[in-house]
mmCIF file of C-alpha atoms in Angstrom:
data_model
loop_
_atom_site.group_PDB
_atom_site.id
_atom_site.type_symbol
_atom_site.label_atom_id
_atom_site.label_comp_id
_atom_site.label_asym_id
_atom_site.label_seq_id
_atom_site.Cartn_x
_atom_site.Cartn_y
_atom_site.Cartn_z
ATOM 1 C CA UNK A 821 -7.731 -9.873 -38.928
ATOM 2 C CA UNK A 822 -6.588 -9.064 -35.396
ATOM 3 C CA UNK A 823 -2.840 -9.029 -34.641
ATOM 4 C CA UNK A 824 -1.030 -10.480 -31.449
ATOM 5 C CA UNK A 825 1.786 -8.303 -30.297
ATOM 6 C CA UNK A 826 3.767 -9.926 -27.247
ATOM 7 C CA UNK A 827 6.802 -8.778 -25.432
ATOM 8 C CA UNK A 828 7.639 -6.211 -27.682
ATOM 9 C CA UNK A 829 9.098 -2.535 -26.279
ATOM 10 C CA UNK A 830 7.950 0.932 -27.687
ATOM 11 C CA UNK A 831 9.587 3.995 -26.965
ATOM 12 C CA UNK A 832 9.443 7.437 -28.095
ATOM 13 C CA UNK A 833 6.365 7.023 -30.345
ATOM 14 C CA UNK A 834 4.057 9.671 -31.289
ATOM 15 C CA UNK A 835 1.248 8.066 -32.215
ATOM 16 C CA UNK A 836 -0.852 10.911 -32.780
ATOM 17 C CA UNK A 837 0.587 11.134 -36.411
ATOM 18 C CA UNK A 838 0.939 7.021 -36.597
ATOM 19 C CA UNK A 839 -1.842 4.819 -35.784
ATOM 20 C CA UNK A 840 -1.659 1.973 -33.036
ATOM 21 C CA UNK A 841 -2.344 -1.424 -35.354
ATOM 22 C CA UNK A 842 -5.152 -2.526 -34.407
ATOM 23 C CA UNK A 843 -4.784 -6.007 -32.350
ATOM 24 C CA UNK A 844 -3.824 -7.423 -28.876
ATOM 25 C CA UNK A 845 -1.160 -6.467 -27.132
ATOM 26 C CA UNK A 846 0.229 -9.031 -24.235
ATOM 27 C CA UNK A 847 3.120 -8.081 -21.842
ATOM 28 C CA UNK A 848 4.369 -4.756 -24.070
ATOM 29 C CA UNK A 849 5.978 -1.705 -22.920
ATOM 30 C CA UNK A 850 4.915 1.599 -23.647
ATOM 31 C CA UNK A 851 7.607 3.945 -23.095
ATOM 32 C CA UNK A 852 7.241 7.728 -23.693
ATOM 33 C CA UNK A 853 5.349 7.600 -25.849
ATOM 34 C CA UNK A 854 2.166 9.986 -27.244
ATOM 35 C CA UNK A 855 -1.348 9.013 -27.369
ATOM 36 C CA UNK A 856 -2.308 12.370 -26.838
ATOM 37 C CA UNK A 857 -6.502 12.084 -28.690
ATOM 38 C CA UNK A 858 -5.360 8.724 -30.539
ATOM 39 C CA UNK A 859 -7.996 5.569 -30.964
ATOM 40 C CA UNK A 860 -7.022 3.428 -28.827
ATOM 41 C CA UNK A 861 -10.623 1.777 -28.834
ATOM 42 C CA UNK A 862 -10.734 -2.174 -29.388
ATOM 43 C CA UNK A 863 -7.109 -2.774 -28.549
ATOM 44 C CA UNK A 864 -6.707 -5.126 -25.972
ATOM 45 C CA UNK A 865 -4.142 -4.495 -23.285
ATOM 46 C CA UNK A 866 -3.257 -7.485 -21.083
ATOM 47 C CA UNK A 867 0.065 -7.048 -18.564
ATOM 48 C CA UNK A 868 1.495 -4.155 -20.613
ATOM 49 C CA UNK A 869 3.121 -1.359 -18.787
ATOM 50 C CA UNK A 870 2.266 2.077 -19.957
ATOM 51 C CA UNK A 871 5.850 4.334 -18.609
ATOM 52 C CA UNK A 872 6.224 8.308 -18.817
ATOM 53 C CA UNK A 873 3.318 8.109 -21.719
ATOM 54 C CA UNK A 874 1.010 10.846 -22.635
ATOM 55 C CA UNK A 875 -2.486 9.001 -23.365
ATOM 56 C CA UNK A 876 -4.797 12.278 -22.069
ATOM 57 C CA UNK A 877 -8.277 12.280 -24.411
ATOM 58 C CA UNK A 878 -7.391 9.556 -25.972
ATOM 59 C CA UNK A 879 -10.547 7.353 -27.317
ATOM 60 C CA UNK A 880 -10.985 3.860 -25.006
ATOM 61 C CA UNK A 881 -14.435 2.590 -26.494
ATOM 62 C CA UNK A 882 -14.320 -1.203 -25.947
ATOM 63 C CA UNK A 883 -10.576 -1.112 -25.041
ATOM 64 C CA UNK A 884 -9.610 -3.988 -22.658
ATOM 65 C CA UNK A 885 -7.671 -2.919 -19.994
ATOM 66 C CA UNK A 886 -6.437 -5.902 -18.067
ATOM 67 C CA UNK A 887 -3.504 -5.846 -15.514
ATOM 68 C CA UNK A 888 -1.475 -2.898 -16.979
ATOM 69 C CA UNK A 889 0.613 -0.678 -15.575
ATOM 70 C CA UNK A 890 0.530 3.119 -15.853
ATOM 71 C CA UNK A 891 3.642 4.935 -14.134
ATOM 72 C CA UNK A 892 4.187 8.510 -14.896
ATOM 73 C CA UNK A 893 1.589 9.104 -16.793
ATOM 74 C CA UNK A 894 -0.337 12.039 -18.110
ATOM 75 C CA UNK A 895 -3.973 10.625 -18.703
ATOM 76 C CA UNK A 896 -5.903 13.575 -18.716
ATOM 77 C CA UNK A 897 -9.750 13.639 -19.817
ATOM 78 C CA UNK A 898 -10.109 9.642 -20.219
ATOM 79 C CA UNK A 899 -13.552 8.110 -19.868
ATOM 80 C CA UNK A 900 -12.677 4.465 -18.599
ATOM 81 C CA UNK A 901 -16.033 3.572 -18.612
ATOM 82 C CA UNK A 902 -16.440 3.119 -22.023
ATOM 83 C CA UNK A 903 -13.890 -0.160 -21.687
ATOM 84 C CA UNK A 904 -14.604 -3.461 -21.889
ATOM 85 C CA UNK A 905 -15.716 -4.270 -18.045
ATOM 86 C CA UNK A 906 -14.869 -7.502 -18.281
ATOM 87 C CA UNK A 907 -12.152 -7.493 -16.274
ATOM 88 C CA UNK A 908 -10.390 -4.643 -15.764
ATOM 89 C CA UNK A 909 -8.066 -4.020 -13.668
ATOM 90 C CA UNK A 910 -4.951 -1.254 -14.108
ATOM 91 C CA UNK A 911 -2.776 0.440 -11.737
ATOM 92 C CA UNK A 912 -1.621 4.378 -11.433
ATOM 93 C CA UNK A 913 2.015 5.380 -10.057
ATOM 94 C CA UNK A 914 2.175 9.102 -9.912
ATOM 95 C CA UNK A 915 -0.212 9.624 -12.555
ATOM 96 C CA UNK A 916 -2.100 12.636 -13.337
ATOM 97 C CA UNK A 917 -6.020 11.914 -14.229
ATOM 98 C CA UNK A 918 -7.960 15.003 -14.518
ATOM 99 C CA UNK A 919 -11.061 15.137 -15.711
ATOM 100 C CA UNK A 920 -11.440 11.614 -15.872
ATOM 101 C CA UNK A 921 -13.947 9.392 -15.485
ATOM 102 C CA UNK A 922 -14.476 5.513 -14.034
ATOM 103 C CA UNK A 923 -18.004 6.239 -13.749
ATOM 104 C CA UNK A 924 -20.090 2.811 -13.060
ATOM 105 C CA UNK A 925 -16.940 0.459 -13.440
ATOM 106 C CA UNK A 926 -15.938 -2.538 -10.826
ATOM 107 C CA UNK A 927 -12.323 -1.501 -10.267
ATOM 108 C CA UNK A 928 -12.037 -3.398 -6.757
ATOM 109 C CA UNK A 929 -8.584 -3.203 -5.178
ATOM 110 C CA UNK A 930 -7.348 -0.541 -7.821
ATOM 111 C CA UNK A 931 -4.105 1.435 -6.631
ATOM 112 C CA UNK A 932 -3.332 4.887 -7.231
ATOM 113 C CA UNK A 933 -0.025 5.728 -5.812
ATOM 114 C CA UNK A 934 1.036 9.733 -5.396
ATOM 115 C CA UNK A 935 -1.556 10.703 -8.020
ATOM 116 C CA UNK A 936 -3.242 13.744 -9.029
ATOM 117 C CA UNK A 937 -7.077 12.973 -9.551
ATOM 118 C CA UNK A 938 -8.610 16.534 -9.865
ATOM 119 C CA UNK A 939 -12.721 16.663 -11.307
ATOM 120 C CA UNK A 940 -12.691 12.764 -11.273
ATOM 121 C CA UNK A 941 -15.738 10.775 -11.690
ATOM 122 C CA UNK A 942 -15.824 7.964 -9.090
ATOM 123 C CA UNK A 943 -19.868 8.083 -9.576
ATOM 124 C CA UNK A 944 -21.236 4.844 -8.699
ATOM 125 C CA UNK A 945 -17.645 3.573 -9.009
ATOM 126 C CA UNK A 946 -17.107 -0.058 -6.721
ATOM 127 C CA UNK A 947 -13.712 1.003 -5.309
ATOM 128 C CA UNK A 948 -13.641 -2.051 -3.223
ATOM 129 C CA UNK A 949 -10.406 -1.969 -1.376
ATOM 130 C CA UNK A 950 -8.996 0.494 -3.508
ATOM 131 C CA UNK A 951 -5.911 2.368 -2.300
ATOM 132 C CA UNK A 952 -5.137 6.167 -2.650
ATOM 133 C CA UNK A 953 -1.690 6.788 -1.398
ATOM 134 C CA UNK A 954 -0.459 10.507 -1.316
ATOM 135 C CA UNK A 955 -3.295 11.715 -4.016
ATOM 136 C CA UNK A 956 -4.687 14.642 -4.908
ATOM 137 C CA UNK A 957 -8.820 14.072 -4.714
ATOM 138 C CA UNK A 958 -9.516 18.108 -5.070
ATOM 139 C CA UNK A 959 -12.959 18.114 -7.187
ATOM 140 C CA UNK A 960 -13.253 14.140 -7.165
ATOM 141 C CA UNK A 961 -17.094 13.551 -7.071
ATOM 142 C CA UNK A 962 -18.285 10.599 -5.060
ATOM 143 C CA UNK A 963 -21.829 10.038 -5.441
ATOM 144 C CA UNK A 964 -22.920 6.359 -4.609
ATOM 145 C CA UNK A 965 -19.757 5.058 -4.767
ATOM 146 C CA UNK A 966 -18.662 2.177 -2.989
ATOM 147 C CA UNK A 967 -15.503 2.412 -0.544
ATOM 148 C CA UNK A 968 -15.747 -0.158 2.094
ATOM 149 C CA UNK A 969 -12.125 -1.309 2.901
ATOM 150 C CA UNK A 970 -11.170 1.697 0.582
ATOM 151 C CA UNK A 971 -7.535 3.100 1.988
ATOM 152 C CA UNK A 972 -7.638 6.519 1.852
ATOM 153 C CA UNK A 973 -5.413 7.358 5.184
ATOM 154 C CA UNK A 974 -3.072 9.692 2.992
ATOM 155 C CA UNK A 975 -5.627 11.157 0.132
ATOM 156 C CA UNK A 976 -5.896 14.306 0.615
ATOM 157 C CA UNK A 977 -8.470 17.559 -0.818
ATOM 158 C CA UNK A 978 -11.381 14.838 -1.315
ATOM 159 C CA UNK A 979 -15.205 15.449 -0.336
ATOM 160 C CA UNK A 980 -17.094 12.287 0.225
ATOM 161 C CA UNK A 981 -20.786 12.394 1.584
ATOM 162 C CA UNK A 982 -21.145 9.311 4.483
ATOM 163 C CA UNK A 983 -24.767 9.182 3.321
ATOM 164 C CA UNK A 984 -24.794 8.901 -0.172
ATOM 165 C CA UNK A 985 -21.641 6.411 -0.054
ATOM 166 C CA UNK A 986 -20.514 3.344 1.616
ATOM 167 C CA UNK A 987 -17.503 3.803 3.327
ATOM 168 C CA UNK A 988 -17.597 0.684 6.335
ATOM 169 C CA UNK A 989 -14.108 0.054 7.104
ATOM 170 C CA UNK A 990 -12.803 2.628 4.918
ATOM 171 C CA UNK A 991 -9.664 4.239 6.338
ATOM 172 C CA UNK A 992 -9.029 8.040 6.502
ATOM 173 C CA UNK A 993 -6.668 10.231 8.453
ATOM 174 C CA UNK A 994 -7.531 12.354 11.304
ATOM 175 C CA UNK A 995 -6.611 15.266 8.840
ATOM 176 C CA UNK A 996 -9.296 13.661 6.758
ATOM 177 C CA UNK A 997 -12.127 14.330 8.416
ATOM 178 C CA UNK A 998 -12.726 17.707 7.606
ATOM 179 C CA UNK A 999 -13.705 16.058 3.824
ATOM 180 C CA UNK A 1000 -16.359 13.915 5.298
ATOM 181 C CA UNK A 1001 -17.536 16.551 7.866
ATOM 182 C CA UNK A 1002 -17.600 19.023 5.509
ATOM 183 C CA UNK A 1003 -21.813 18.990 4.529
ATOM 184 C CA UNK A 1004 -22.225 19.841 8.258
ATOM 185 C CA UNK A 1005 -21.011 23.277 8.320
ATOM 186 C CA UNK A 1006 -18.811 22.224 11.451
ATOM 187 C CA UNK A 1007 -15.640 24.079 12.601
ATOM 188 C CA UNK A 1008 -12.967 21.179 13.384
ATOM 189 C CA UNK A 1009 -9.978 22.157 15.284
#
């Protein structure tokens, strides 16, 4: 029997020794607390805010992921794209990611705001009019992804082949170009 957990606040739990009940969880606050290689898989998350957690390897199969919040994060080693698809949709606020992966999602219009997104899988990712304020993109792989309208005017360390992805109307930095330049072996000055 699933449970419905709404509004409720929950702070400084390690959850590593004590299991998440299993259930939905609607406008809930996750604060500092540890997830670190917990099941989080078939929990739904709708409008919850995630705030100075630890959630890195944790286990997402069939999670749903819908409008939440993740702010100070450490989310290290996640594969998103075992989630429900059915609409997802998160934010990141100075987040670290490594090593994760949002490999064949939707996430259209996704922000990521002064994070660090080293060795992440954006492979055949629809990024949509995604924005990547301040991040990190060092090791990132872009392989068929889709970036039209994608901001990416203050990424910075990323490597994204113009053939093999769609970037119309993507925006970059002049500082940028050197990562889209880069398979050309060109010297820019």
């Amino acid at each position: 029997m699933e449970k419905y957990f709404i509004d409720a606040t929950y702070e400084n739990v390690d959850y590593t020794e004590l299991l998440l009940p299993l259930g939905e969880y609607e406008g809930c606050t996750f604060h500092n607390c540890n997830f670190s290689a917990s099941n989080l898989s078939k929990l739904s998350f709708i409008d919850c805010t995630f705030d100075q957690c630890n959630i890195s390897n944790a286990q997402l199969a069939e999670a749903i992921i819908r409008d939440v919040q993740f702010n100070h994060c450490k989310m290290m080693g996640l594969h998103f794209e075992t989630c429900s698809d059915f609409l997802f949709s998160a934010s990141f606020t100075q987040c670290t990611l490594n090593l994760s992966s949002f490999y064949k999602l939707k996430i259209k219009n996704t922000v990521f705001n002064d994070c660090v997104l080293h060795e992440v899988d954006f492979t055949d990712t629809d990024l949509t009019g995604a924005s990547f304020t301040n991040c990190d993109l060092k090791g990132a792989t872009f392989d068929n992804t889709l970036l039209e309208k994608a901001d990416l005017s203050t990424a910075y360390n990323y490597l994204i082949d113009p053939d093999r992805n769609k970037i119309k109307k993507a925006r970059f930095s002049k500082d940028g170009l050197l990562g889209l330049l880069m398979k050309y072996n060109i010297v820019v000055r």
